[in-house]
XYZ file of C-alpha atoms in Angstrom:
287
model
C 14.784 2.389 -30.503
C 12.239 5.190 -30.862
C 9.484 2.846 -29.642
C 11.537 1.818 -26.604
C 12.251 5.435 -25.686
C 8.554 6.314 -26.026
C 7.632 3.441 -23.699
C 10.282 4.521 -21.188
C 9.166 8.176 -21.100
C 5.436 7.463 -20.886
C 5.914 4.505 -18.520
C 8.091 6.447 -16.091
C 5.681 9.412 -16.052
C 2.729 7.083 -15.440
C 4.678 5.221 -12.767
C 5.508 8.466 -10.944
C 1.804 9.295 -10.742
C 1.027 5.834 -9.358
C 3.804 6.222 -6.807
C 2.728 9.629 -5.520
C -0.844 8.445 -5.038
C -0.036 4.973 -3.692
C 2.828 5.639 -1.301
C 0.484 7.080 1.346
C -1.690 3.975 1.072
C 1.391 1.790 1.515
C 2.313 3.669 4.690
C -1.170 3.496 6.204
C -1.580 -0.194 5.384
C 1.940 -1.343 6.207
C 2.784 0.887 9.149
C -0.459 2.118 10.672
C -2.160 -1.254 10.086
C -5.324 0.127 8.513
C -6.827 -1.030 5.212
C -7.770 2.377 3.846
C -9.777 1.763 0.678
C -10.831 5.426 0.740
C -7.270 6.560 -0.034
C -7.996 7.198 -3.722
C -10.727 9.564 -2.600
C -8.087 12.008 -1.365
C -6.540 12.076 -4.846
C -9.997 12.789 -6.246
C -10.734 15.526 -3.698
C -7.515 17.359 -4.494
C -8.403 17.295 -8.174
C -11.993 18.388 -7.541
C -10.940 21.378 -5.427
C -8.375 22.409 -8.045
C -11.008 22.066 -10.802
C -13.532 24.218 -8.934
C -10.951 26.914 -8.217
C -9.804 26.994 -11.830
C -13.200 26.802 -13.534
C -15.334 28.869 -11.164
C -12.917 31.215 -9.412
C -10.423 31.777 -12.215
C -7.447 30.680 -10.101
C -4.287 29.665 -11.975
C -3.120 26.071 -12.261
C -0.282 26.184 -9.723
C -2.170 28.117 -6.985
C -5.217 25.893 -7.535
C -3.039 22.774 -7.214
C -1.473 24.021 -3.982
C -4.851 25.004 -2.543
C -6.286 21.622 -3.596
C -3.514 19.822 -1.697
C -3.974 22.089 1.328
C -7.740 21.521 1.339
C -7.243 17.750 1.166
C -4.841 17.811 4.108
C -7.245 20.067 6.039
C -10.008 17.487 5.511
C -7.754 14.507 6.257
C -6.776 15.844 9.701
C -10.255 15.776 11.317
C -11.100 12.547 9.470
C -8.088 10.855 11.035
C -8.763 12.286 14.491
C -12.509 11.590 14.556
C -13.026 8.517 12.359
C -9.814 6.690 11.463
C -8.635 6.455 15.078
C -11.655 4.281 15.741
C -11.065 2.301 12.541
C -7.493 1.450 13.645
C -8.884 -0.888 16.268
C -11.264 -2.708 13.909
C -10.649 -6.120 12.387
C -9.697 -6.409 8.712
C -13.245 -6.921 7.440
C -14.600 -4.061 9.543
C -11.845 -1.774 8.237
C -12.724 -2.683 4.656
C -16.416 -1.988 5.225
C -15.792 1.274 7.070
C -13.350 2.709 4.522
C -15.367 1.578 1.496
C -18.286 3.376 3.138
C -16.184 6.541 3.278
C -15.334 6.008 -0.387
C -19.000 5.916 -1.371
C -19.634 8.992 0.782
C -16.913 10.902 -1.104
C -18.279 9.701 -4.445
C -21.835 10.705 -3.565
C -20.718 14.143 -2.376
C -18.724 14.908 -5.537
C -21.472 13.454 -7.737
C -24.047 15.672 -6.030
C -21.962 18.842 -6.276
C -20.146 18.382 -9.610
C -21.996 15.603 -11.414
C -20.474 12.462 -12.919
C -18.711 14.061 -15.889
C -14.946 14.392 -16.242
C -13.558 17.408 -14.372
C -10.949 19.116 -16.516
C -7.723 20.543 -15.122
C -6.425 22.514 -18.132
C -2.677 23.005 -18.139
C -1.226 26.508 -18.356
C 0.577 27.472 -21.520
C 3.991 26.811 -20.016
C 3.251 23.221 -19.036
C 1.261 22.495 -22.187
C 4.086 23.447 -24.547
C 6.028 20.654 -26.202
C 9.693 19.829 -25.747
C 11.591 18.269 -28.649
C 13.560 15.257 -27.374
C 14.810 14.299 -30.816
C 12.864 11.056 -31.130
C 9.540 12.688 -30.207
C 7.968 15.852 -28.909
C 6.793 15.601 -25.332
C 4.562 17.927 -23.284
C 6.607 19.720 -20.650
C 4.008 18.519 -18.147
C 5.290 14.924 -18.458
C 8.829 16.030 -17.647
C 7.556 18.019 -14.651
C 5.671 14.937 -13.417
C 8.852 12.865 -13.559
C 10.823 15.586 -11.776
C 8.222 15.953 -9.012
C 8.139 12.177 -8.549
C 11.921 12.074 -8.088
C 11.704 14.962 -5.611
C 8.992 13.134 -3.639
C 10.981 9.909 -3.259
C 14.094 11.828 -2.182
C 12.068 13.945 0.228
C 10.377 10.909 1.783
C 13.695 9.120 2.177
C 15.203 12.137 3.954
C 12.100 12.536 6.125
C 11.959 8.900 7.222
C 15.684 8.172 7.527
C 17.246 11.498 8.395
C 14.851 13.405 10.658
C 13.616 13.149 14.225
C 10.077 12.740 12.898
C 11.154 9.642 10.979
C 12.831 8.177 14.063
C 9.694 8.742 16.107
C 7.497 7.293 13.378
C 9.564 4.117 13.204
C 9.510 3.842 16.990
C 5.723 4.265 17.083
C 5.340 1.582 14.423
C 7.656 -0.905 16.132
C 6.037 -0.532 19.556
C 3.437 2.167 20.051
C 3.056 1.575 23.801
C 6.788 1.850 24.472
C 7.095 4.899 22.210
C 4.303 6.587 24.142
C 5.910 5.665 27.454
C 9.133 7.502 26.563
C 7.249 10.675 25.659
C 6.569 10.339 21.926
C 3.171 11.743 20.970
C 2.142 8.750 18.860
C -1.287 10.208 18.121
C 0.274 13.318 16.592
C 2.769 11.191 14.652
C -0.028 9.074 13.192
C -2.112 12.144 12.292
C 0.812 13.854 10.574
C 1.688 10.678 8.642
C -1.916 10.190 7.547
C -2.158 13.802 6.357
C 1.159 13.491 4.516
C -0.196 10.469 2.644
C -3.427 12.309 1.817
C -1.493 15.349 0.594
C 0.701 13.209 -1.668
C -2.408 11.498 -3.031
C -3.888 14.906 -3.849
C -0.625 15.946 -5.529
C -0.642 12.786 -7.640
C -4.320 13.175 -8.474
C -3.822 16.743 -9.715
C -0.604 16.133 -11.657
C -1.936 12.869 -13.075
C -5.329 14.171 -14.196
C -4.200 13.929 -17.816
C -3.551 10.160 -17.472
C -6.058 9.319 -14.710
C -8.948 11.760 -15.301
C -10.718 13.212 -12.288
C -14.416 12.328 -11.927
C -16.830 11.277 -9.190
C -16.084 7.533 -9.458
C -12.308 8.017 -9.474
C -11.725 6.218 -6.112
C -13.467 3.053 -7.329
C -12.191 3.187 -10.898
C -8.532 3.246 -9.881
C -8.672 1.511 -6.491
C -7.215 -1.721 -7.884
C -4.278 0.160 -9.460
C -3.272 1.675 -6.131
C -3.719 -1.590 -4.230
C -1.596 -3.441 -6.794
C 1.280 -0.978 -6.294
C 1.131 -1.561 -2.533
C 0.930 -5.345 -2.913
C 3.810 -5.574 -5.388
C 6.010 -3.082 -3.545
C 5.327 -4.509 -0.093
C 3.153 -2.815 2.502
C 4.989 -0.113 4.407
C 7.913 0.095 1.985
C 8.511 3.475 0.374
C 11.307 2.143 -1.823
C 9.150 -0.851 -2.698
C 6.241 1.369 -3.719
C 8.578 3.447 -5.881
C 10.062 0.410 -7.631
C 6.646 -1.234 -8.028
C 5.016 1.912 -9.438
C 7.787 2.400 -11.990
C 7.806 -1.275 -12.979
C 4.032 -1.490 -13.277
C 3.896 1.805 -15.155
C 6.427 0.513 -17.675
C 4.686 -2.871 -18.031
C 1.249 -1.338 -18.596
C 2.606 1.244 -21.027
C 4.563 -1.396 -22.948
C 1.530 -3.672 -23.152
C -0.584 -0.833 -24.539
C 2.052 -0.014 -27.166
C 2.916 -3.584 -28.170
C -0.243 -5.654 -27.637
C -3.115 -3.186 -27.192
C -5.777 -5.878 -27.667
C -4.398 -7.948 -24.782
C -2.704 -5.225 -22.757
C -4.886 -5.529 -19.657
C -4.695 -9.328 -19.669
C -0.901 -9.252 -19.977
C -0.601 -6.620 -17.237
C -2.603 -8.531 -14.639
C -1.034 -11.852 -15.666
C 2.377 -10.382 -14.804
C 1.069 -9.238 -11.424
C -0.424 -12.657 -10.640
C 2.824 -14.436 -11.521
C 4.909 -12.022 -9.463
C 2.711 -12.260 -6.362
C 2.629 -16.046 -6.685
C 6.431 -16.036 -6.462
C 6.753 -13.208 -3.904
C 3.457 -12.934 -1.991
C 4.881 -10.260 0.358
C 6.025 -8.064 -2.513
C 9.448 -6.535 -3.046
C 9.958 -5.166 0.472
C 7.314 -5.680 3.122
C 8.666 -3.133 5.554
C 9.506 0.558 5.900
C 12.461 1.363 3.664
């Protein structure tokens, strides 16, 4: 029982990180019809900015995290307006080449400025302290990660299903020309959605630095993880991304606990079998 509870706690925390980073990629690929392989770069950039503020400017963890997210969103806005709007009209292969080029540009920039070593994001004393759950002691940070992940999924559901922005987003996705004809600023909707996804990626990158360490090659190292969440959950599905991230987090954690020598093989074998049965994932639409 203790082993099962350990797997559940660690798997859910890991899954929440995957969800926060991947959900923006699911939206851009499923709704905005762009294969954005540079998405993991926004998670890296948030972590890099937070690291610089903490290590060189002496800023605390929480303010550095908030400023890292804000800086990522501030960068994502002009990128979407100046570059991604042209990428939207490309074919699939051209989108892959263009966004992988942006990925290498981000990697080269961080490598030039910070080097290729791991960039630490030390937790403050409050988050680093342990909480006794009875069957194990757990860093408070893990509990905070789970709580933030739950808040994100609830917030996204309310935003998409219960606000005027969500209605306009769904209209722009269903038929952009018609949405524009009735007065919806589809360009602004797309920009705001793109920046929201980038901000969530930065949030996940910062909170998940303990499990997915920040370094220059972060976007390439974890690209497959984020793409797998989108594929299993179904492109464009927020609920699907949430379920997929939790399921994959639990499967990978369980495989590392139970069969560490074959954990990676077992993990990807499960993904292959699932996608063979359901090639469109759990839900291939906006949830």
